[in-house]
Short mmCIF file of C-alpha atoms in Angstrom, two decimals:
data_model
loop_
_atom_site.label_atom_id
_atom_site.label_comp_id
_atom_site.label_asym_id
_atom_site.label_seq_id
_atom_site.Cartn_x
_atom_site.Cartn_y
_atom_site.Cartn_z
CA MET P 257 100.19 153.26 67.34
CA LYS P 258 98.94 156.70 69.22
CA TYR P 259 99.67 157.88 72.49
CA HIS P 260 97.49 159.40 75.47
CA ALA P 261 98.71 161.21 78.28
CA THR P 262 95.99 160.03 80.41
CA VAL P 263 96.81 156.35 79.71
CA ALA P 264 100.35 157.49 80.36
CA SER P 265 99.46 158.41 83.81
CA LEU P 266 98.13 155.15 84.39
CA ALA P 267 101.22 153.33 83.37
CA GLN P 268 103.29 155.93 85.44
CA ASP P 269 101.43 155.19 88.49
CA TRP P 270 101.84 151.60 88.45
CA SER P 271 105.57 151.96 87.51
CA ASN P 272 106.11 154.19 90.70
CA ASN P 273 103.98 151.67 92.62
CA ILE P 274 105.97 148.56 92.13
CA ALA P 275 109.35 150.42 92.13
CA THR P 276 108.38 151.61 95.43
CA ARG P 277 107.41 148.26 96.69
CA GLU P 278 110.29 146.72 94.73
CA VAL P 279 107.90 144.03 93.50
CA ILE P 280 107.72 142.86 89.73
CA GLN P 281 103.87 142.54 89.62
CA HIS P 282 101.20 143.12 87.10
CA ARG P 283 98.18 145.48 88.03
CA ALA P 284 95.09 143.46 88.24
CA ASN P 285 92.18 144.79 86.37
CA PHE P 286 93.92 147.75 85.03
CA TRP P 287 91.57 148.05 82.02
CA THR P 288 88.92 149.03 84.40
CA ASP P 289 90.73 152.05 85.58
CA PRO P 290 89.07 155.52 84.54
CA ARG P 291 92.35 156.32 82.97
CA ALA P 292 92.04 153.64 80.49
CA LEU P 293 89.35 155.60 78.93
CA ASN P 294 86.77 152.71 78.47
CA PRO P 295 88.80 150.30 75.74
CA ASN P 296 86.49 148.33 73.77
CA ASN P 297 88.92 146.26 71.58
CA GLY P 298 91.52 144.64 74.16
CA ALA P 299 94.17 145.60 76.68
CA GLY P 300 97.65 144.65 77.44
CA GLU P 301 100.48 145.58 79.81
CA VAL P 302 104.25 144.73 79.68
CA ILE P 303 106.59 145.34 82.60
CA ALA P 304 110.42 145.02 82.65
CA VAL P 305 113.38 146.21 84.86
CA ARG P 306 116.92 146.88 84.42
CA TRP P 307 120.13 147.36 86.44
CA ASP P 308 121.31 150.20 84.19
CA ARG P 309 119.04 153.35 82.84
CA ASP P 310 118.87 152.33 79.22
CA ALA P 311 115.25 152.45 78.42
CA ALA P 312 115.81 151.41 74.69
CA GLN P 313 116.97 147.92 76.19
CA LEU P 314 113.60 147.44 78.13
CA VAL P 315 112.18 147.50 74.58
CA GLU P 316 114.57 145.15 73.04
CA TRP P 317 113.96 142.78 76.11
CA TRP P 318 110.34 142.80 75.34
CA LYS P 319 110.84 142.22 71.63
CA GLY P 320 113.01 139.16 72.41
CA SER P 321 110.11 137.57 74.64
CA PRO P 322 107.51 136.04 72.46
CA GLY P 323 104.59 136.55 74.86
CA HIS P 324 105.79 140.24 75.30
CA ASP P 325 106.56 140.77 71.53
CA ALA P 326 103.05 139.51 70.79
CA LEU P 327 101.45 142.30 72.78
CA LEU P 328 103.66 144.77 71.18
CA ARG P 329 102.57 143.73 67.56
CA ASP P 330 98.87 143.01 68.52
CA PRO P 331 96.89 144.60 65.62
CA ARG P 332 93.85 145.64 68.07
CA PHE P 333 95.68 148.11 70.11
CA ASN P 334 96.08 151.74 68.82
CA VAL P 335 96.60 153.61 71.96
CA MET P 336 99.48 153.28 74.38
CA GLY P 337 100.84 155.04 77.64
CA ILE P 338 104.43 154.59 79.09
CA GLY P 339 105.70 154.82 82.70
CA ILE P 340 109.27 154.75 83.48
CA THR P 341 110.57 155.08 87.01
CA TYR P 342 114.43 155.46 88.02
CA THR P 343 115.76 154.41 91.41
CA ASP P 344 118.84 154.39 93.42
CA GLY P 345 119.27 150.51 93.32
CA ASN P 346 122.31 148.44 92.40
CA TRP P 347 122.91 144.68 92.25
CA GLN P 348 125.48 144.62 94.82
CA THR P 349 123.75 145.98 97.87
CA THR P 350 119.99 145.98 96.91
CA PRO P 351 119.24 142.90 94.75
CA ASN P 352 115.56 143.88 94.36
CA ARG P 353 116.04 147.46 93.76
CA TYR P 354 116.60 147.92 90.08
CA THR P 355 117.79 150.95 88.57
CA LEU P 356 114.98 151.34 85.85
CA TRP P 357 111.27 150.03 86.06
CA GLY P 358 109.26 150.39 83.14
CA VAL P 359 105.39 149.79 82.33
CA VAL P 360 103.58 150.18 79.15
CA ASN P 361 99.72 149.76 78.73
CA PHE P 362 98.21 149.24 75.50
CA PHE P 363 94.41 149.57 74.81
CA GLY P 364 92.32 149.18 71.62
CA TYR P 365 89.48 151.66 70.76
CA THR P 366 86.80 151.70 67.78
CA THR P 367 86.92 155.50 68.28
CA LEU P 368 90.09 157.02 69.37
CA PRO P 369 89.43 158.90 72.79
CA ALA P 370 89.69 162.66 72.96
CA GLY P 371 93.21 163.95 73.54
CA THR P 372 95.11 161.10 71.53
CA THR P 373 98.34 162.30 70.07
CA THR P 374 100.66 160.89 67.61
CA SER P 375 103.68 161.13 70.11
CA PRO P 376 104.15 162.00 73.85
CA GLY P 377 103.76 165.57 74.72
CA GLY P 378 100.30 166.04 76.37
CA THR P 379 100.35 166.20 80.18
CA VAL P 380 97.77 165.34 83.04
CA PRO P 381 97.99 167.47 85.91
CA PRO P 382 98.70 165.23 88.99
CA PRO P 383 96.58 165.47 91.97
CA THR P 384 97.59 168.31 94.59
CA ASP P 385 99.48 166.22 97.45
CA PRO P 386 99.65 167.37 101.05
CA VAL P 387 103.53 168.24 101.18
CA GLY P 388 105.50 165.94 103.52
CA VAL P 389 102.79 164.02 105.17
CA CYS P 390 103.41 160.88 102.85
CA GLU P 391 107.10 161.39 102.87
CA PRO P 392 109.06 158.82 104.88
CA GLY P 393 111.31 159.91 107.44
CA SER P 394 113.77 157.02 106.07
CA LYS P 395 113.40 154.24 103.76
CA HIS P 396 112.50 151.31 106.05
CA GLN P 397 112.46 147.66 105.06
CA PRO P 398 110.69 145.72 107.73
CA PRO P 399 112.46 142.29 108.65
CA THR P 400 110.57 139.13 108.04
CA LEU P 401 110.30 137.22 111.38
CA ASN P 402 108.84 133.90 112.41
CA LEU P 403 105.43 134.84 114.03
CA SER P 404 104.37 131.54 115.10
CA ALA P 405 104.52 132.41 118.72
CA ALA P 406 103.30 135.93 118.38
CA SER P 407 99.89 136.85 119.56
CA ILE P 408 98.97 137.64 116.02
CA SER P 409 100.55 135.62 113.31
CA SER P 410 99.38 136.85 109.95
CA ALA P 411 97.51 139.56 108.29
CA ALA P 412 94.74 136.85 107.70
CA ASP P 413 93.95 136.47 111.42
CA LEU P 414 90.87 137.49 113.19
CA VAL P 415 90.55 139.33 116.53
CA SER P 416 87.73 139.79 118.72
CA ILE P 417 87.09 141.87 121.75
CA ALA P 418 84.35 141.03 124.26
CA GLY P 419 82.36 142.99 126.58
CA ASP P 420 84.77 142.44 129.68
CA GLY P 421 87.73 143.68 127.62
CA SER P 422 89.29 140.33 126.82
CA VAL P 423 90.75 140.17 123.20
CA VAL P 424 90.83 136.79 121.39
CA ALA P 425 93.02 136.14 118.14
CA TYR P 426 91.74 133.26 115.82
CA PRO P 427 94.94 132.18 113.65
CA SER P 428 94.29 131.85 109.93
CA TRP P 429 95.01 128.31 108.68
CA GLY P 430 94.61 129.15 104.94
CA GLY P 431 91.74 128.53 102.46
CA GLY P 432 89.33 130.47 104.69
CA ARG P 433 89.75 128.10 107.79
CA TYR P 434 90.46 129.52 111.10
CA GLY P 435 91.95 127.87 114.37
CA GLY P 436 90.47 128.01 117.89
CA GLY P 437 90.53 131.31 119.67
CA LYS P 438 93.41 132.07 122.07
CA ARG P 439 93.27 135.16 124.57
CA ILE P 440 95.89 137.71 123.87
CA GLY P 441 94.98 140.78 125.89
CA VAL P 442 92.78 141.72 128.85
CA GLY P 443 91.33 145.16 130.07
CA PHE P 444 90.50 146.58 126.61
CA THR P 445 87.36 148.37 127.79
CA GLY P 446 86.13 151.77 126.87
CA LEU P 447 86.87 151.04 123.30
CA LYS P 448 85.73 152.83 120.07
CA ASP P 449 87.91 150.50 117.90
CA LEU P 450 90.88 148.14 117.95
CA PHE P 451 93.27 148.03 115.00
CA ILE P 452 95.78 145.32 113.89
CA VAL P 453 98.77 146.77 112.17
CA ASP P 454 102.57 146.47 112.41
CA TRP P 455 102.72 150.20 113.55
CA ASP P 456 106.45 150.39 114.17
CA ARG P 457 107.36 148.09 111.10
CA ASP P 458 109.47 145.81 113.20
CA GLY P 459 108.00 142.78 111.73
CA VAL P 460 105.36 141.83 114.67
CA PHE P 461 101.79 143.04 114.57
CA ASP P 462 100.66 145.52 117.14
CA LEU P 463 97.48 146.71 118.53
CA ILE P 464 96.13 150.32 118.33
CA SER P 465 93.33 151.13 120.61
CA GLN P 466 90.93 153.92 119.96
CA ARG P 467 89.35 154.67 123.26
CA LEU P 468 85.91 156.46 123.70
CA ASP P 469 87.49 159.00 125.94
CA GLY P 470 89.80 160.14 122.94
CA ALA P 471 93.11 158.45 123.77
CA LEU P 472 94.85 156.62 121.03
CA LEU P 473 97.16 153.99 122.19
CA VAL P 474 99.62 151.57 120.54
CA TYR P 475 100.56 148.30 122.11
CA PRO P 476 103.88 147.04 120.54
CA GLY P 477 103.81 143.34 119.62
CA LEU P 478 106.42 140.87 120.95
CA GLN P 479 107.59 138.02 118.74
CA ALA P 480 107.42 135.79 121.53
CA GLY P 481 103.79 136.72 122.28
CA GLY P 482 102.11 139.34 124.11
CA PHE P 483 102.34 143.11 124.20
CA LYS P 484 104.55 145.77 125.64
CA ASP P 485 103.11 148.52 127.77
CA PRO P 486 101.11 151.00 125.77
CA VAL P 487 102.45 154.12 124.24
CA ALA P 488 100.23 157.19 123.63
CA LEU P 489 99.92 158.46 120.18
CA GLY P 490 97.51 161.14 120.90
CA GLN P 491 94.49 162.52 122.57
CA GLY P 492 90.89 163.88 121.17
CA TRP P 493 90.62 161.08 118.72
CA GLY P 494 87.16 159.76 120.13
CA THR P 495 84.98 161.76 117.62
CA LEU P 496 86.84 160.50 114.51
CA ASN P 497 86.40 157.35 112.53
CA ILE P 498 89.62 156.29 111.40
CA ALA P 499 91.39 153.55 109.32
CA VAL P 500 95.03 152.35 109.65
CA GLY P 501 97.15 151.17 106.94
CA THR P 502 99.96 152.01 104.22
CA TRP P 503 97.94 154.70 102.57
CA CYS P 504 101.05 156.32 101.11
CA ALA P 505 102.76 154.12 98.51
CA ASN P 506 106.03 155.42 99.10
CA ASN P 507 105.95 155.05 102.73
CA ARG P 508 106.18 151.62 104.25
CA LEU P 509 105.03 152.89 107.81
CA PRO P 510 101.47 152.71 108.26
CA GLN P 511 99.51 155.94 108.32
CA ILE P 512 96.05 156.94 109.85
CA VAL P 513 93.12 158.33 107.57
CA ALA P 514 90.45 159.92 109.64
CA MET P 515 86.99 161.24 108.76
CA ASP P 516 85.23 163.66 110.98
CA SER P 517 81.37 163.99 111.48
CA GLY P 518 81.13 166.45 108.72
CA GLY P 519 82.93 164.10 106.09
CA ASN P 520 86.19 165.74 105.96
CA LEU P 521 89.21 163.70 105.39
CA TYR P 522 92.43 163.86 107.35
CA LEU P 523 95.81 162.26 107.04
CA TYR P 524 98.17 161.46 109.94
CA LYS P 525 101.92 160.65 109.54
CA ASN P 526 103.33 157.78 111.49
CA ALA P 527 105.79 159.13 114.19
CA GLY P 528 106.66 155.61 115.44
CA LEU P 529 106.26 155.21 119.23
CA ALA P 530 105.55 158.99 119.88
CA TYR P 531 102.78 161.37 119.58
CA ILE P 532 101.48 162.02 116.21
CA ARG P 533 102.01 165.76 115.28
CA ALA P 534 101.71 165.88 111.40
CA GLN P 535 98.38 165.99 109.83
CA ALA P 536 97.08 167.15 106.46
CA ALA P 537 93.48 167.69 105.08
CA ILE P 538 93.17 165.37 101.88
CA GLY P 539 89.39 165.70 100.79
CA THR P 540 85.74 165.87 101.63
CA GLY P 541 83.17 163.25 101.19
CA PHE P 542 79.99 162.12 102.83
CA PRO P 543 79.70 161.51 106.52
CA ALA P 544 80.05 158.16 107.56
CA ILE P 545 79.99 155.94 110.51
CA ARG P 546 82.73 153.52 109.70
CA LEU P 547 85.84 153.96 107.64
CA SER P 548 88.01 150.96 106.55
CA MET P 549 91.22 150.76 104.39
CA VAL P 550 91.80 147.97 101.90
CA ASP P 551 93.03 147.54 98.16
CA TYR P 552 89.33 147.30 97.00
CA ASN P 553 90.03 147.32 93.24
CA ALA P 554 93.21 145.25 93.27
CA ASP P 555 95.55 148.23 91.75
CA GLY P 556 98.15 147.95 94.37
CA PHE P 557 96.95 151.12 96.16
CA GLN P 558 94.94 151.39 99.26
CA ASP P 559 91.36 152.48 98.86
CA LEU P 560 88.52 153.80 101.73
CA LEU P 561 85.26 152.08 102.16
CA THR P 562 82.95 154.27 104.23
CA THR P 563 79.62 153.01 105.69
CA GLU P 564 77.03 155.64 105.86
CA ALA P 565 74.25 155.75 108.38
CA ASN P 566 71.70 154.58 105.79
CA GLY P 567 73.80 151.50 105.01
CA THR P 568 75.58 152.71 101.87
CA LEU P 569 78.92 151.55 101.40
CA ARG P 570 81.03 153.99 99.35
CA LEU P 571 84.47 153.92 97.71
CA TYR P 572 87.18 156.32 97.78
CA ARG P 573 89.87 155.25 95.37
CA GLY P 574 93.64 155.69 96.78
CA SER P 575 96.11 157.28 94.35
CA GLY P 576 99.18 156.17 96.29
CA LEU P 577 99.32 159.88 97.27
CA GLY P 578 98.00 161.61 100.18
CA THR P 579 94.80 162.55 98.46
CA PRO P 580 92.29 160.14 97.10
CA LYS P 581 91.62 159.99 93.42
CA GLN P 582 89.71 163.11 92.15
CA GLU P 583 86.46 161.64 90.96
CA SER P 584 82.93 160.71 91.96
CA ARG P 585 82.70 158.55 95.02
CA PRO P 586 80.80 155.31 93.54
CA VAL P 587 78.43 153.22 95.68
CA VAL P 588 79.46 149.83 95.99
CA GLY P 589 77.19 148.33 98.49
CA ALA P 590 73.91 148.80 100.28
CA GLU P 591 72.45 147.80 103.75
CA TRP P 592 76.02 147.60 105.39
CA THR P 593 74.69 148.77 108.68
CA ASP P 594 73.93 145.04 109.20
CA TYR P 595 77.58 144.67 109.90
CA ILE P 596 78.98 145.88 113.04
CA GLY P 597 82.60 145.63 112.03
CA LEU P 598 84.74 145.33 108.84
CA ARG P 599 88.48 144.19 108.77
CA ALA P 600 90.74 144.08 105.75
CA LEU P 601 92.52 140.83 105.36
CA ARG P 602 95.54 139.39 103.21
CA GLY P 603 96.36 135.75 102.62
CA VAL P 604 92.92 134.23 103.45
CA THR P 605 92.57 132.32 100.19
CA GLY P 606 96.12 132.59 98.94
CA PRO P 607 99.37 134.16 99.69
CA ASP P 608 98.67 137.34 97.79
CA SER P 609 94.80 137.39 98.31
CA THR P 610 93.12 140.43 99.45
CA GLY P 611 89.60 140.81 100.89
CA ILE P 612 87.48 142.15 103.45
CA ALA P 613 85.61 140.30 106.32
CA GLY P 614 82.48 141.58 108.18
CA LEU P 615 80.94 140.51 111.36
CA ASP P 616 77.12 140.84 111.06
CA ARG P 617 74.47 141.24 113.78
CA ASN P 618 73.80 137.63 114.24
CA GLY P 619 77.47 136.86 115.02
CA VAL P 620 78.35 135.62 111.45
CA VAL P 621 81.62 136.74 110.02
CA GLU P 622 81.43 136.71 106.33
CA TYR P 623 84.44 137.19 103.92
CA TRP P 624 84.49 138.88 100.41
CA ASP P 625 87.45 138.27 98.17
CA LEU P 626 88.48 141.17 96.29
CA ASN P 627 91.08 139.80 93.82
CA THR P 628 88.75 140.79 91.01
CA GLY P 629 88.60 144.37 92.00
CA ARG P 630 84.99 144.10 93.23
CA LEU P 631 82.82 142.56 95.71
CA THR P 632 81.97 139.06 95.28
CA THR P 633 79.35 136.60 97.07
CA PRO P 634 80.55 136.24 100.48
CA VAL P 635 81.58 133.03 102.04
CA THR P 636 81.14 132.37 105.80
CA ILE P 637 84.39 132.07 107.77
CA GLY P 638 83.21 132.34 111.35
CA ILE P 639 79.95 131.78 113.59
CA GLY P 640 79.14 132.32 117.05
CA TRP P 641 80.47 135.80 117.49
CA GLY P 642 77.46 137.25 118.98
CA GLY P 643 78.06 139.91 121.39
CA LEU P 644 81.46 140.43 120.33
CA LYS P 645 83.36 143.32 118.74
CA PHE P 646 85.26 143.06 115.59
CA ALA P 647 89.03 144.43 115.37
CA GLN P 648 90.04 146.19 112.26
#
């Protein structure tokens, strides 16, 4: 078995990711990541956690598990990469925060990729990351609340905005089915976009209003239904295309990624219910008319989808850091100007499902499941939305 530093960076990314989220979870489609170096003879992944910091015991655990041991001994695999993450967890006070997280990726190649070594020692320089913008002010675990009475009950709900400023929510019933609409707000006129997110991470979904006059406002949601009075997050946002979500893997508070008219990307740090002050330039791209944030390739990191004026849908893969991955920006769709709004959704077809919904110009809402790491054939989940805007 050989070693490759690029494959190790893939394993380390995922180890950091699951340790940050405190979730034991395999990465979907990890073999399609460019850092897998195009294996053509099989792929495997093993994960283990421990309360102590004895990495050797991770290996012993894998060897003692028939399924994991079979992967360790699979004769097809000839290159591996190892990721190890240490945390400050302990079983008494943080039962989900283990002290040691380990991920190993195995790949088989007919011809060993350049840079393969007999043992660790090679390095891959990490992306340059904006200092401080991703760092959380504190480690914050949001509560799990009963949202049955809240205006927005799940990350799978759909929300529309009518021309008169009324906002209507459509609760997800699971399996791609939705209940009847209920009005949850009025007076939302003059909007550029409306976003659904638990901005202050209190367990209840909030609304962020990006107004054409440049104001950015958050309406904190109430568990019993309705919203508090708006709080200003900033001014001068009218010319930016923005997306809201957990862009930084180490920060549970959502952040804002924005693109200006020149295609420059910026990251804005969540300051809670206060003016946003911290900003960092995180890259450049192709000018776009819409920006959406979703885990497109099912690797656990949020990605950006941009809709360009000619209808091109382009992917900017997230790295879990402030900057997107340093690579070409692949085109993943065409004619997406047929859609007047997009919304990333979780839990539409299952508890952990991820996908994106689009409202077309005929008032039809279509949904693409992204659990395979790519766009699939869409299914219709709503009709009769003509004349409405689509909240992100």
